[in-house]
Amino acid sequence: MFKVVIGLEVHCELTTNTKNFSAAPNKFTDYPNEHVSTVDLGLPGILPVANKEAVRKALKTALALHCKTPDEVIFDRKNYFYPDLPKGYQITQNTKPMGINGYLDIMVDGKIKRVDIHDLHLEEDTASLEHFPKYSLIDYNRSGVPLIEIVTEPCLSSADEAVTFFEDLRDVFLFLGVSEAKSNFGQMRCDVNISLMREDSTELGTKVEMKNINATPSIRAAIEYEIKRQSDLLLKGEKVVQETRRIGEDGKTYSMREKVDALDYKYFIEPNIPSTPISDDLIYELKSKLPELKLERYIKYTEKYKLSDYDAKVLSKERTISDYFEEVLSFGSDIDLSVNFVTTTVLGTLNKLEISLEDFPITPKTLSGVIELVHNKKISLDHAKKIIYESIEKKENPLELIEKQNLHQIDDEDELLTLIEGLMEENKEIVRQYVEETNMGAINFFIGQTMKKTNRQANPNKSKDIIIKCLERRKENEQI
Amino acid sequence: MVNKMYRGKTILELRKELDEKIITKEELFSHANTLAHYFQEDYNSFVTIIDKPKYKERDSILSGIPYALKDNFSTSGILTTGSSNILKDYVPVFDSTVYKKLKNAGATLIGKTVLDELAMGGTGTTAHTGIVKNPWDKTRMIGGSSAGSASSVALGIVPFSIGSDTGDSVRKPAALGGVVGFKPTYGRISRYGMFAFASSLDHVAIFSRCVKDASIVTDVLKGYDRLDMVTIKDDNKKYTDTLENDIKGKRLFYIKEICDKELYKDCNDKVLEEVLDKFYELIEKCKNLGFEVEEVSIDKKLLEAIYPTYMCISCAEATSNNANLTGIQFGPRGEGTSVEEIMFDSRTKGFSELIKRRFILGSYILQKENQDKLFLNAGRVRRIIVDKITSLFKEYDGMILPASGGIAEKFDSSSEKLEKLSSRYLILENHLAIGNFGGFPSITIPYGFVEGMPIGVNITGRVKEDDLVLNIAHQIEKVTGCKNQYSKVGDIDV
């Protein structure tokens, strides 16, 4: 039928101490107009001072998205009148964006799709407006907050791809630590451009733009609705109108305004910010600090470490978890045990206690010590996990706890045999049930008793073997 | 008996009297305030005259010295209008760096001076509070845009004042008012809090009655400011220390295409002839002082391009810089049923026709289809002009030229006005913008009178060599006979 062509423009507020061109704090507040300086209000005589941290974070993101970076940092003015734009122009980048011609690989349906990025530029956010029937209010808290805009090529072809890209881009921001990228705080927003073209055609169809969509479900709904709406129109032989649409709460899109001629923003280079050369050293420094991103880690986990798709996804989804996992491995820990501990014990504890990894008390080094004990069969897996929970509760080091409780496993077979023989003498009725009625429950009973008696130190596998041997021997001899 | 007279004294003279307790800073203020009120009706130097000053006792050469500030410098709690209706009630909430530095130095602000609306214009006739008159002849303009700052010094109300200079807005009225006007290197003084006209050309500049006073004030104002990214690292020099440096062998040039008398022989303009005669007399005196002065030749086409280049760049930047004046955040709010209508009405009522004309020009120049041909080409021409002058500065220490080809114009001289496209107007009346194009330090000092009106000569030097320009000007000042002059008009004795 039709080929779907989608391009995204994603805006993301950067995490910085201060705003992009003023000293006002860049942080969330419930009070309107609290974090506002004279610069953010556009008062006569103010001048912008570029924020080094914002520049570095924008450059870092550009490099992570494999963009070509410019030789110097310069800004441009984008001139238009709107009440949320106090200076009457926005400081942005048009001449030399922080990055051009990049890409981000995403995985859709198990296949890797390369999303081409046209450019990434650094700019300032506008104030926010709240409209009432007879008046509107302006909150300048957002005015001047550093914002990066990432513009893709029109290379996405489904709602799935668009949503995956949006979500993966969020993970890039989080992995890089450049933004908290919370949609519900408006920190990450998206404009969607979509057009349909006939399968056999080489000509792009008429483009419809949907502005300011924050949440992933809305992006999906808007795209799916538009694909249907535009297909219906085209099938009826009607034309798609070039326009800007908004998404309603019902998931349908509604026309906002028809696009007349594109507005001329009369860009020119911001004269108040002298150009600053970007040194090779800076680029080298930023590049060397780039973390591996989600997909790279996923591929490493599945291909190199042979993890299951599920485990690899869980362990690569968040950078802190992934870094923790890799640090555990860096001590030479057994991979399977490490996966087991991190995905169950660590993540389970985080969920249960509703804490983040930063507040998780057990360091990767300590955990690797516990894993080492399990690996060398000094302590059972089961028991090790219980110790970890206990140590978190008691705020103690699990290794010390193991030491203190003398919890090293009893591996000595003679020791175990003596113990088990003794237990069988004490529980003749259970032995009888096995010998006469082949009640298999007896095995578990004696394992439980062995554990109880040894304060869980007995090697469970060895104990089990010995218990079975003892019971079988009695059965053969019909001895109770 | 000790001479207690205030009017016309230099900063150093007042400093001495203050230090010797011959006079108090309260008395100084009172004299300045009296003079400001006395001349206000006739000359209209001020938008606001301050009657209740705030004194600060500081260990600074400027402590207790009265001064005036152009009304486009943000002063917290003091009305700052830009001489425009759109800001007629605007009281800023923050201080410009210049004001802050002068406050910290203990200087006493006595008033905010009238300018051409939003610093755009060169006549001193377009302020929302009326025209500014020339202290040497009330029927004449003093020029602009820093008209009130020029007249307050030329009337002897204050020993120095602050202006802004985007094309020649200090150096031209200084010439027409017979006082000193100094624009230091771009970035030498912070522009923070000065209402932007054309950011890439805007400079803070100083009026005084002698070069030494201009140096004293520059020493106080200069330096890096983290609020203005174009400010340069301080050179840690005291410009007052090097004014007496030996200038023997320093090389100056003047441009044939600007001041060759042959060019104007058909003009039949006696004033122009006299201006040029006096200029060449001064050149001879300079040679006698030990300067080497030579004539150089520059492509006339390049010089004729100065004014259109200036207009393109300044109008374009101005239309953007003044886009904050919408009546939404501050200033009188217009009427309308939507924000667009309110902005439209505020701006329609708030700006004079001249300003709107510049905004329309600027907007046209920046439009996508015109931008390369007009705005970007203007930038290229600017670069070519600056490169040419910079290359001459490899051989010469400074450029010396008459600041204007005439004397202050009469208010009713529409018939005498120069044809705006004549090369005489384009070159002779507009070459001072070279100083703004290149950010060169540039000073105008008075060098005589023609028909009873003062005339000025301009000296421009290499970027960052403010000390040398002041040194040269200070030496030349000694042979002009115009040092410390002011119009002694007015029957007032303070």
Short mmCIF file of C-alpha atoms in Angstrom, two decimals, chain B residues 50-347:
data_model
loop_
_atom_site.label_atom_id
_atom_site.label_comp_id
_atom_site.label_asym_id
_atom_site.label_seq_id
_atom_site.Cartn_x
_atom_site.Cartn_y
_atom_site.Cartn_z
CA ILE B 50 19.06 63.47 40.41
CA ASP B 51 18.24 65.63 43.42
CA LYS B 52 18.93 63.16 46.19
CA PRO B 53 22.28 61.60 45.47
CA LYS B 54 23.76 58.56 47.12
CA TYR B 55 27.32 59.18 48.24
CA LYS B 56 29.90 56.54 48.73
CA GLU B 57 33.18 57.28 50.39
CA ARG B 58 35.85 55.48 48.45
CA ASP B 59 39.59 55.61 48.18
CA SER B 60 39.44 56.37 44.49
CA ILE B 61 40.43 59.25 42.28
CA LEU B 62 36.77 59.60 41.26
CA SER B 63 35.35 59.59 44.78
CA GLY B 64 32.97 62.52 45.14
CA ILE B 65 33.34 63.61 41.50
CA PRO B 66 30.00 64.38 39.78
CA TYR B 67 29.23 62.79 36.43
CA ALA B 68 26.36 62.16 34.04
CA LEU B 69 25.30 58.87 32.47
CA LYS B 70 23.60 58.35 29.14
CA ASP B 71 20.03 57.17 29.64
CA ASN B 72 20.69 53.83 27.99
CA PHE B 73 22.75 52.49 30.89
CA SER B 74 20.75 50.38 33.29
CA THR B 75 20.63 51.98 36.76
CA SER B 76 18.81 50.04 39.44
CA GLY B 77 15.95 52.07 40.88
CA ILE B 78 16.57 55.01 38.56
CA LEU B 79 14.38 55.61 35.51
CA THR B 80 16.18 54.52 32.33
CA THR B 81 14.28 55.34 29.16
CA GLY B 82 16.64 55.00 26.22
CA SER B 83 14.91 58.28 25.31
CA SER B 84 12.07 56.22 23.87
CA ASN B 85 8.37 56.20 24.63
CA ILE B 86 8.46 52.42 24.74
CA LEU B 87 10.58 52.65 27.93
CA LYS B 88 9.27 55.95 29.25
CA ASP B 89 8.38 54.44 32.66
CA TYR B 90 11.04 51.71 32.82
CA VAL B 91 12.89 51.51 36.14
CA PRO B 92 15.58 48.81 35.92
CA VAL B 93 16.20 46.25 38.63
CA PHE B 94 19.90 45.84 37.92
CA ASP B 95 23.02 47.95 37.43
CA SER B 96 25.10 48.15 34.31
CA THR B 97 28.73 47.25 34.97
CA VAL B 98 29.81 50.80 34.13
CA TYR B 99 27.40 52.29 36.67
CA LYS B 100 28.41 49.73 39.26
CA LYS B 101 32.11 50.52 38.78
CA LEU B 102 31.54 54.25 39.03
CA LYS B 103 29.42 53.75 42.13
CA ASN B 104 32.13 51.62 43.65
CA ALA B 105 34.66 54.32 42.81
CA GLY B 106 32.50 56.78 44.74
CA ALA B 107 31.65 59.02 41.76
CA THR B 108 28.38 60.92 42.19
CA LEU B 109 25.73 60.40 39.51
CA ILE B 110 23.95 63.70 38.92
CA GLY B 111 21.69 62.75 36.03
CA LYS B 112 20.72 60.53 33.12
CA THR B 113 21.28 62.20 29.79
CA VAL B 114 19.17 62.52 26.67
CA LEU B 115 20.07 60.47 23.61
CA ASP B 116 18.70 59.95 20.16
CA GLU B 117 15.94 57.39 20.64
CA LEU B 118 17.56 54.05 21.55
CA ALA B 119 20.94 55.49 20.50
CA MET B 120 19.95 55.41 16.84
CA GLY B 121 20.66 58.70 15.16
CA GLY B 122 23.28 61.40 15.04
CA THR B 123 21.36 64.61 15.67
CA GLY B 124 20.19 64.67 19.28
CA THR B 125 16.74 65.60 18.03
CA THR B 126 14.79 62.35 18.33
CA ALA B 127 14.45 61.80 22.09
CA HIS B 128 10.99 61.38 23.57
CA THR B 129 11.75 64.34 25.86
CA GLY B 130 12.74 66.75 23.09
CA ILE B 131 15.80 68.08 21.28
CA VAL B 132 19.22 68.73 22.75
CA LYS B 133 20.85 72.06 21.88
CA ASN B 134 24.47 72.93 21.31
CA PRO B 135 26.00 74.86 24.24
CA TRP B 136 28.01 77.02 21.83
CA ASP B 137 24.91 78.05 19.85
CA LYS B 138 21.38 77.22 20.87
CA THR B 139 20.18 77.31 17.29
CA ARG B 140 22.41 74.35 16.45
CA MET B 141 22.42 70.65 17.17
CA ILE B 142 25.19 69.02 19.14
CA GLY B 143 24.85 65.77 17.26
CA GLY B 144 24.26 62.36 18.72
CA SER B 145 23.38 59.97 19.75
CA SER B 146 25.05 60.78 23.09
CA ALA B 147 23.76 64.35 22.86
CA GLY B 148 23.02 65.06 26.51
CA SER B 149 26.25 63.49 27.72
CA ALA B 150 28.16 65.73 25.28
CA SER B 151 26.28 68.89 26.22
CA SER B 152 26.54 68.30 29.97
CA VAL B 153 30.32 68.28 29.66
CA ALA B 154 30.41 71.11 27.13
CA LEU B 155 28.28 73.24 29.47
CA GLY B 156 30.63 72.55 32.35
CA ILE B 157 27.93 70.81 34.41
CA VAL B 158 30.12 67.76 34.96
CA PRO B 159 33.82 67.10 34.30
CA PHE B 160 33.02 63.82 32.60
CA SER B 161 30.10 61.81 31.34
CA ILE B 162 29.45 58.38 29.86
CA GLY B 163 28.06 57.71 26.42
CA SER B 164 27.78 54.84 24.00
CA ASP B 165 29.40 54.82 20.57
CA THR B 166 28.15 52.48 17.84
CA GLY B 167 29.13 54.48 14.73
CA ASP B 168 30.42 57.77 16.10
CA SER B 169 27.82 58.50 18.80
CA VAL B 170 30.39 59.90 21.24
CA ARG B 171 33.21 61.02 19.01
CA LYS B 172 31.00 63.07 16.67
CA PRO B 173 29.05 65.06 19.32
CA ALA B 174 32.37 65.53 21.15
CA ALA B 175 33.70 67.24 18.03
CA LEU B 176 30.58 69.38 17.56
CA GLY B 177 30.49 70.26 21.26
CA GLY B 178 34.19 71.07 21.57
CA VAL B 179 35.04 68.39 24.11
CA VAL B 180 37.02 65.15 24.25
CA GLY B 181 35.31 61.87 23.30
CA PHE B 182 37.18 58.60 23.76
CA LYS B 183 36.06 55.16 22.64
CA PRO B 184 38.50 52.49 23.88
CA THR B 185 39.19 49.15 22.18
CA TYR B 186 36.15 46.87 21.72
CA GLY B 187 35.95 44.73 24.83
CA ARG B 188 38.04 47.08 26.96
CA ILE B 189 34.96 48.24 28.91
CA SER B 190 32.02 45.95 29.68
CA ARG B 191 28.78 46.64 27.84
CA TYR B 192 26.72 44.73 30.38
CA GLY B 193 23.63 46.77 31.18
CA MET B 194 24.09 49.16 28.26
CA PHE B 195 21.01 48.92 26.05
CA ALA B 196 22.14 47.08 22.96
CA PHE B 197 21.87 48.86 19.62
CA ALA B 198 24.25 46.90 17.38
CA SER B 199 26.16 44.47 19.56
CA SER B 200 29.14 43.94 17.28
CA LEU B 201 29.71 47.70 17.05
CA ASP B 202 28.56 48.94 20.47
CA HIS B 203 31.19 50.54 22.71
CA VAL B 204 31.10 52.33 26.03
CA ALA B 205 32.76 55.71 25.57
CA ILE B 206 33.71 58.73 27.66
CA PHE B 207 33.31 62.50 27.39
CA SER B 208 35.65 64.83 29.24
CA ARG B 209 37.32 68.16 28.73
CA CYS B 210 40.86 66.87 28.53
CA VAL B 211 42.60 63.66 27.51
CA LYS B 212 43.94 63.10 31.00
CA ASP B 213 40.43 62.99 32.47
CA ALA B 214 39.34 60.54 29.79
CA SER B 215 42.32 58.36 30.78
CA ILE B 216 41.45 58.59 34.47
CA VAL B 217 37.89 57.42 33.81
CA THR B 218 39.03 54.65 31.44
CA ASP B 219 41.43 53.39 34.10
CA VAL B 220 38.46 53.00 36.43
CA LEU B 221 36.08 51.43 33.92
CA LYS B 222 38.28 49.05 31.97
CA GLY B 223 38.75 45.35 32.60
CA TYR B 224 37.36 41.90 31.98
CA ASP B 225 33.75 41.36 33.03
CA ARG B 226 32.42 37.83 33.26
CA LEU B 227 28.99 39.22 32.34
CA ASP B 228 30.21 40.42 28.94
CA MET B 229 31.90 37.65 26.98
CA VAL B 230 33.54 40.05 24.51
CA THR B 231 35.49 41.88 27.21
CA ILE B 232 39.23 41.31 26.93
CA LYS B 233 41.71 40.45 29.64
CA ASP B 234 42.87 43.58 31.40
CA ASP B 235 46.22 44.89 30.21
CA ASN B 236 46.95 45.96 33.80
CA LYS B 237 48.19 49.32 32.57
CA LYS B 238 47.35 52.69 33.98
CA TYR B 239 46.76 54.88 30.96
CA THR B 240 47.34 58.03 32.99
CA ASP B 241 50.92 56.89 33.63
CA THR B 242 51.99 56.95 30.01
CA LEU B 243 50.43 60.19 28.77
CA GLU B 244 53.78 61.99 28.87
CA ASN B 245 55.68 59.28 27.01
CA ASP B 246 57.92 60.62 24.31
CA ILE B 247 56.15 60.56 20.96
CA LYS B 248 59.15 61.54 18.86
CA GLY B 249 59.23 59.44 15.73
CA LYS B 250 55.68 58.14 16.18
CA ARG B 251 54.13 57.81 12.78
CA LEU B 252 50.67 59.09 11.87
CA PHE B 253 48.78 59.00 8.59
CA TYR B 254 45.80 60.78 7.14
CA ILE B 255 43.79 59.58 4.17
CA LYS B 256 43.96 61.60 0.98
CA GLU B 257 40.49 60.53 -0.14
CA ILE B 258 39.01 61.97 3.02
CA CYS B 259 40.77 65.27 3.60
CA ASP B 260 42.50 66.37 0.42
CA LYS B 261 41.36 69.95 -0.18
CA GLU B 262 41.35 69.35 -3.92
CA LEU B 263 38.39 67.01 -3.51
CA TYR B 264 36.15 69.78 -2.28
CA LYS B 265 37.31 72.73 -4.30
CA ASP B 266 34.01 72.87 -6.19
CA CYS B 267 31.92 72.76 -3.04
CA ASN B 268 32.29 76.43 -2.36
CA ASP B 269 32.00 75.68 1.30
CA LYS B 270 33.90 78.19 3.39
CA VAL B 271 33.37 76.23 6.59
CA LEU B 272 34.78 73.08 5.08
CA GLU B 273 37.76 74.99 3.71
CA GLU B 274 38.48 76.44 7.10
CA VAL B 275 38.05 73.07 8.82
CA LEU B 276 40.60 71.56 6.48
CA ASP B 277 42.97 74.56 6.71
CA LYS B 278 42.99 74.21 10.46
CA PHE B 279 43.47 70.47 10.13
CA TYR B 280 46.62 70.95 8.05
CA GLU B 281 47.82 73.63 10.44
CA LEU B 282 47.45 71.06 13.20
CA ILE B 283 49.33 68.50 11.14
CA GLU B 284 52.23 70.95 10.91
CA LYS B 285 52.11 71.45 14.66
CA CYS B 286 52.14 67.67 15.10
CA LYS B 287 55.27 67.47 12.97
CA ASN B 288 56.83 70.16 15.12
CA LEU B 289 56.03 68.04 18.16
CA GLY B 290 58.09 65.26 16.62
CA PHE B 291 55.41 63.15 14.92
CA GLU B 292 56.02 61.87 11.43
CA VAL B 293 52.81 62.47 9.51
CA GLU B 294 52.16 61.11 6.04
CA GLU B 295 49.37 61.08 3.54
CA VAL B 296 48.16 57.67 2.37
CA SER B 297 45.73 56.76 -0.36
CA ILE B 298 42.90 54.26 -0.06
CA ASP B 299 40.44 53.10 -2.72
CA LYS B 300 37.63 55.65 -2.62
CA LYS B 301 35.06 52.93 -3.27
CA LEU B 302 36.04 51.28 -0.03
CA LEU B 303 35.57 54.50 1.89
CA GLU B 304 32.23 55.17 0.24
CA ALA B 305 31.13 51.75 1.41
CA ILE B 306 31.61 52.61 5.09
CA TYR B 307 28.23 54.23 5.59
CA PRO B 308 26.07 51.64 3.78
CA THR B 309 28.04 48.89 5.50
CA TYR B 310 27.42 50.51 8.84
CA MET B 311 23.71 50.92 8.11
CA CYS B 312 23.32 47.28 7.02
CA ILE B 313 25.02 45.82 10.07
CA SER B 314 23.64 48.23 12.64
CA CYS B 315 20.02 48.13 11.44
CA ALA B 316 20.07 44.34 11.22
CA GLU B 317 21.47 43.89 14.71
CA ALA B 318 19.22 46.63 16.07
CA THR B 319 16.03 45.03 14.85
CA SER B 320 16.94 41.87 16.76
CA ASN B 321 18.35 43.63 19.84
CA ASN B 322 15.19 45.64 20.31
CA ALA B 323 12.81 42.73 19.80
CA ASN B 324 12.48 42.49 23.59
CA LEU B 325 10.54 45.77 23.60
CA THR B 326 7.04 44.34 23.20
CA GLY B 327 5.19 45.71 26.21
CA ILE B 328 4.81 42.17 27.53
CA GLN B 329 7.58 41.99 30.14
CA PHE B 330 8.01 45.71 30.81
CA GLY B 331 7.22 49.12 29.38
CA PRO B 332 3.78 50.50 28.45
CA ARG B 333 1.51 47.70 27.27
CA GLY B 334 -0.57 48.34 24.18
CA GLU B 335 -4.11 47.28 23.57
CA GLY B 336 -5.51 44.26 21.79
CA THR B 337 -7.41 41.04 22.18
CA SER B 338 -4.45 38.74 21.60
CA VAL B 339 -0.78 38.89 22.58
CA GLU B 340 0.13 39.45 18.96
CA GLU B 341 -2.16 42.47 18.83
CA ILE B 342 -0.80 43.79 22.12
CA MET B 343 2.80 43.50 20.93
CA PHE B 344 1.88 45.10 17.63
CA ASP B 345 0.12 48.01 19.33
CA SER B 346 2.88 48.50 21.94
CA ARG B 347 5.53 48.73 19.25
#
